[in-house]
CSV table of C-alpha atoms in Angstrom, one decimal:
chain,number,residue,atom,x,y,z
A,261,GLU,CA,-0.3,-0.1,0.1
A,262,PRO,CA,1.3,3.7,-0.7
A,263,GLU,CA,2.3,5.6,1.9
A,264,VAL,CA,4.8,8.9,2.9
A,265,THR,CA,8.0,8.2,4.7
A,266,GLN,CA,9.9,10.7,6.8
A,267,THR,CA,13.3,10.8,7.2
A,268,PRO,CA,15.2,10.8,9.2
A,269,SER,CA,12.8,9.8,12.2
A,270,HIS,CA,14.4,11.3,15.3
A,271,GLN,CA,17.2,14.6,14.8
A,272,VAL,CA,19.2,16.0,18.1
A,273,THR,CA,20.0,19.5,16.7
A,274,GLN,CA,21.6,22.7,18.2
A,275,MET,CA,20.1,26.3,18.7
A,276,GLY,CA,20.7,27.9,16.4
A,277,GLN,CA,21.5,25.3,13.3
A,278,GLU,CA,19.3,24.7,10.2
A,279,VAL,CA,17.7,21.6,9.9
A,280,ILE,CA,15.9,19.9,7.2
A,281,LEU,CA,13.3,17.7,7.3
A,282,ARG,CA,12.4,15.0,4.5
A,283,CYS,CA,8.9,13.9,3.0
A,284,VAL,CA,8.4,11.2,0.0
A,285,PRO,CA,4.5,12.2,-0.6
A,286,ILE,CA,2.4,9.4,-1.8
A,287,SER,CA,3.4,9.5,-6.1
A,288,ASN,CA,0.2,9.9,-7.3
A,289,HIS,CA,-0.6,12.8,-4.9
A,290,LEU,CA,-0.9,16.7,-5.8
A,291,TYR,CA,-1.2,18.2,-2.6
A,292,PHE,CA,1.0,18.1,0.2
A,293,TYR,CA,1.2,19.2,3.9
A,294,TRP,CA,3.5,20.0,6.7
A,295,TYR,CA,2.3,19.8,10.3
A,296,ARG,CA,3.5,19.9,13.9
A,297,GLN,CA,2.6,18.7,17.1
A,298,ILE,CA,4.5,19.9,20.1
A,299,LEU,CA,4.5,16.9,23.1
A,300,GLY,CA,1.3,16.6,24.8
A,301,GLN,CA,-0.7,19.0,22.1
A,302,LYS,CA,-2.9,18.7,19.2
A,303,VAL,CA,-1.6,18.5,15.8
A,304,GLU,CA,-1.4,22.2,13.9
A,305,PHE,CA,-1.3,22.7,10.4
A,306,LEU,CA,1.8,24.8,9.0
A,307,VAL,CA,1.6,24.4,5.8
A,308,SER,CA,0.4,22.9,2.1
A,309,PHE,CA,1.6,23.0,-1.0
A,310,TYR,CA,0.2,22.7,-4.5
A,311,ASN,CA,1.6,23.1,-8.3
A,312,ASN,CA,5.1,24.3,-6.7
A,313,GLU,CA,4.0,26.6,-4.0
A,314,ILE,CA,2.6,27.9,-0.8
A,315,SER,CA,-1.3,27.2,-1.6
A,316,GLU,CA,-1.8,28.1,2.5
A,317,LYS,CA,0.0,28.7,5.7
A,318,SER,CA,-0.8,29.3,9.2
A,319,GLU,CA,0.4,31.5,11.7
A,320,ILE,CA,3.1,29.3,12.9
A,321,PHE,CA,4.9,28.9,9.3
A,322,ASP,CA,7.3,32.4,10.0
A,323,ASP,CA,10.3,33.7,7.9
A,324,GLN,CA,12.0,31.0,9.7
A,325,PHE,CA,10.7,28.0,7.8
A,326,SER,CA,10.5,26.8,4.0
A,327,VAL,CA,9.4,24.5,1.8
A,328,GLU,CA,10.5,23.3,-1.3
A,329,ARG,CA,10.1,20.6,-4.0
A,330,PRO,CA,13.6,20.0,-4.8
A,331,ASP,CA,12.3,17.0,-7.9
A,332,GLY,CA,9.5,14.9,-8.8
A,333,SER,CA,9.2,12.9,-5.5
A,334,ASN,CA,10.6,14.8,-2.1
A,335,PHE,CA,9.1,17.5,-0.8
A,336,THR,CA,11.1,19.1,2.5
A,337,LEU,CA,10.8,21.5,5.3
A,338,LYS,CA,13.8,23.7,5.9
A,339,ILE,CA,14.1,25.7,9.8
A,340,ARG,CA,16.3,28.4,9.1
A,341,SER,CA,17.6,29.3,12.8
A,342,THR,CA,16.2,26.6,15.1
A,343,LYS,CA,14.4,27.4,18.6
A,344,LEU,CA,13.9,25.3,21.4
A,345,GLU,CA,10.0,26.0,21.3
A,346,ASP,CA,10.6,24.0,17.3
A,347,SER,CA,11.1,21.1,19.2
A,348,ALA,CA,8.0,18.7,18.3
A,349,MET,CA,7.0,15.8,16.1
A,350,TYR,CA,6.3,17.1,12.8
A,351,PHE,CA,4.5,15.4,9.6
A,352,CYS,CA,4.7,15.4,6.1
A,353,ALA,CA,1.2,14.2,4.8
A,354,SER,CA,-0.2,14.4,1.4
A,355,SER,CA,-3.6,14.1,-0.7
A,356,TRP,CA,-4.6,13.4,-4.1
A,357,VAL,CA,-7.1,17.0,-4.7
A,358,THR,CA,-8.4,19.8,-2.8
A,359,ALA,CA,-11.7,20.6,-1.4
A,360,ARG,CA,-13.2,22.1,-4.6
A,361,GLY,CA,-15.9,20.9,-5.8
A,362,ALA,CA,-13.5,16.8,-5.2
A,363,LEU,CA,-15.2,13.6,-3.8
A,364,ASP,CA,-12.4,12.2,-1.9
A,365,THR,CA,-9.9,14.6,-0.4
A,366,GLU,CA,-8.5,12.2,2.2
A,367,ALA,CA,-4.8,12.9,3.8
A,368,PHE,CA,-1.7,10.4,4.5
A,369,PHE,CA,-0.1,11.1,7.1
A,370,GLY,CA,4.0,10.2,7.0
A,371,GLN,CA,5.4,8.5,10.9
A,372,GLY,CA,6.4,12.2,11.6
A,373,THR,CA,10.4,13.8,12.1
A,374,ARG,CA,10.4,14.2,16.2
A,375,LEU,CA,12.9,16.5,16.2
A,376,THR,CA,14.3,17.7,19.6
A,377,VAL,CA,16.5,20.8,20.0
A,378,VAL,CA,19.4,21.3,22.4
B,120,GLY,CA,-11.8,29.1,12.7
B,121,ILE,CA,-13.4,26.1,12.7
B,122,GLN,CA,-13.4,24.5,16.5
B,123,VAL,CA,-12.9,20.8,16.9
B,124,GLU,CA,-13.9,19.4,20.2
B,125,GLN,CA,-13.8,15.8,21.6
B,126,SER,CA,-14.9,13.9,24.1
B,127,PRO,CA,-14.4,12.6,26.5
B,128,PRO,CA,-11.1,13.9,26.6
B,129,ASP,CA,-9.5,10.1,28.4
B,130,LEU,CA,-11.4,6.9,28.9
B,131,ILE,CA,-10.2,4.3,30.6
B,132,LEU,CA,-11.5,0.4,29.8
B,133,GLN,CA,-10.8,-2.6,30.6
B,134,GLU,CA,-10.1,-5.0,27.5
B,135,GLY,CA,-13.3,-6.4,25.8
B,136,ALA,CA,-15.5,-3.4,26.5
B,137,ASN,CA,-17.3,-1.1,24.2
B,138,SER,CA,-16.7,2.6,23.7
B,139,THR,CA,-18.0,5.4,21.8
B,140,LEU,CA,-15.9,9.0,21.0
B,141,ARG,CA,-17.3,11.9,19.9
B,142,CYS,CA,-16.4,14.8,17.7
B,143,ASN,CA,-18.4,18.0,17.3
B,144,PHE,CA,-17.8,20.6,15.1
B,145,SER,CA,-19.0,24.7,14.2
B,146,ASP,CA,-19.2,25.0,10.7
B,147,SER,CA,-19.7,22.4,7.5
B,148,VAL,CA,-16.8,20.7,6.3
B,149,ASN,CA,-15.7,18.8,2.9
B,150,ASN,CA,-13.3,16.0,4.9
B,151,LEU,CA,-13.6,15.0,8.0
B,152,GLN,CA,-11.2,12.1,9.6
B,153,TRP,CA,-10.4,9.7,12.4
B,154,PHE,CA,-6.6,8.4,13.0
B,155,HIS,CA,-5.1,6.7,16.1
B,156,GLN,CA,-2.2,7.6,17.0
B,157,ASN,CA,0.3,4.8,18.9
B,158,PRO,CA,2.7,5.1,21.1
B,159,TRP,CA,5.9,5.7,18.8
B,160,GLY,CA,4.3,9.1,17.6
B,161,GLN,CA,2.4,7.7,13.8
B,162,LEU,CA,-0.4,9.0,12.6
B,163,ILE,CA,-3.1,6.3,11.6
B,164,ASN,CA,-6.3,6.9,9.5
B,165,LEU,CA,-8.9,4.6,10.5
B,166,PHE,CA,-11.4,6.8,8.1
B,167,TYR,CA,-12.6,9.2,6.3
B,168,ILE,CA,-15.6,10.4,6.6
B,169,PRO,CA,-17.1,13.7,5.8
B,170,SER,CA,-21.1,11.8,6.1
B,171,GLY,CA,-22.1,8.4,6.5
B,172,THR,CA,-21.2,5.5,8.0
B,173,LYS,CA,-18.6,3.2,7.5
B,174,GLN,CA,-17.2,0.4,9.6
B,175,ASN,CA,-13.2,-1.6,9.6
B,176,GLY,CA,-13.2,-4.8,11.9
B,177,ARG,CA,-14.0,-3.9,15.4
B,178,LEU,CA,-14.2,0.1,14.7
B,179,SER,CA,-16.8,1.4,13.0
B,180,ALA,CA,-18.3,5.7,12.5
B,181,THR,CA,-20.2,7.6,11.9
B,182,THR,CA,-20.4,11.6,10.5
B,183,VAL,CA,-23.8,13.2,10.9
B,184,ALA,CA,-22.7,16.4,8.5
B,185,THR,CA,-26.0,18.4,8.9
B,186,GLU,CA,-25.9,18.2,13.5
B,187,ARG,CA,-21.3,19.2,13.1
B,188,TYR,CA,-20.9,15.3,15.3
B,189,SER,CA,-19.3,12.1,14.4
B,190,LEU,CA,-18.8,9.3,16.3
B,191,LEU,CA,-16.0,7.0,16.5
B,192,TYR,CA,-16.8,3.6,17.9
B,193,ILE,CA,-14.8,0.8,19.1
B,194,SER,CA,-16.0,-3.0,20.0
B,195,SER,CA,-14.2,-5.5,22.0
B,196,SER,CA,-11.3,-3.6,23.1
B,197,GLN,CA,-8.3,-4.4,23.2
B,198,THR,CA,-4.6,-3.4,25.1
B,199,THR,CA,-3.3,-2.2,21.5
B,200,ASP,CA,-6.1,0.1,20.9
B,201,SER,CA,-4.4,2.1,22.9
B,202,GLY,CA,-2.9,5.7,22.2
B,203,VAL,CA,-5.2,8.9,21.1
B,204,TYR,CA,-7.8,9.3,19.0
B,205,PHE,CA,-7.6,12.5,17.1
B,206,CYS,CA,-10.6,13.4,14.8
B,207,ALA,CA,-9.9,16.1,12.0
B,208,VAL,CA,-12.2,18.3,10.0
B,209,GLU,CA,-11.2,20.5,6.4
B,210,LYS,CA,-13.6,23.3,6.8
B,211,ASN,CA,-15.8,23.7,3.0
B,212,SER,CA,-13.6,27.1,2.3
B,213,GLY,CA,-12.4,26.0,-0.8
B,214,TYR,CA,-9.1,25.2,1.4
B,215,SER,CA,-7.9,21.0,2.0
B,216,THR,CA,-6.1,21.7,5.5
B,217,LEU,CA,-7.1,19.9,8.4
B,218,THR,CA,-7.9,21.6,11.7
B,219,PHE,CA,-7.0,19.0,14.9
B,220,GLY,CA,-8.9,18.5,17.8
B,221,LYS,CA,-7.7,17.9,20.9
B,222,GLY,CA,-7.9,14.1,21.0
B,223,THR,CA,-9.4,11.3,23.5
B,224,MET,CA,-6.7,9.6,25.3
B,225,LEU,CA,-8.0,5.8,25.7
B,226,LEU,CA,-6.2,3.4,27.8
B,227,VAL,CA,-7.1,-0.1,27.7
B,228,SER,CA,-5.9,-2.3,30.0
B,229,PRO,CA,-5.9,-6.2,30.2
């Protein structure tokens, strides 16, 4: 069964360092997302990406964050200068279509990358 | 934005018991999904159910979109059902982002 894969599963980084989280969405999906979950809290939306550009982003997704689809398969989230409060589980997700008149917008999530900033 | 409320926040069951988890949402939605977050943090898709009823083994879900709620039923619970159950909705706004509830933490004891 197709699945979203994320690497690494766990990353520890020093405050102020740049990190890149990687994701391979399901191959025929068109929409890609990043969500994060601070320990013990709910999952929060960060950004959605379609047709090589950001389609929506939340207030959390400030200038420290960027996303990129560098090739036909990978989707990355970069945090330019990590802060302690960036420690969280980061989930990548993908879906086939959007809500605009679509019949099926089910999103599938990767297993997550646990980022620890020290 | 849309509000998603899940109840109960915590639930402890004996193995073999049945349970019902509820998700209320504040606006019309295009998509509703139930997830199980296992102890390793993975989000497992349980149901994509913007309306109607679906069943998958011991789990079933019903969404009544006109009344803005969804129910997840777990029958004959097993210890492997333990974890956090999240409801997430996609507002009918043209965007496909999910808003999650705070979850129900379920502990099934042997």
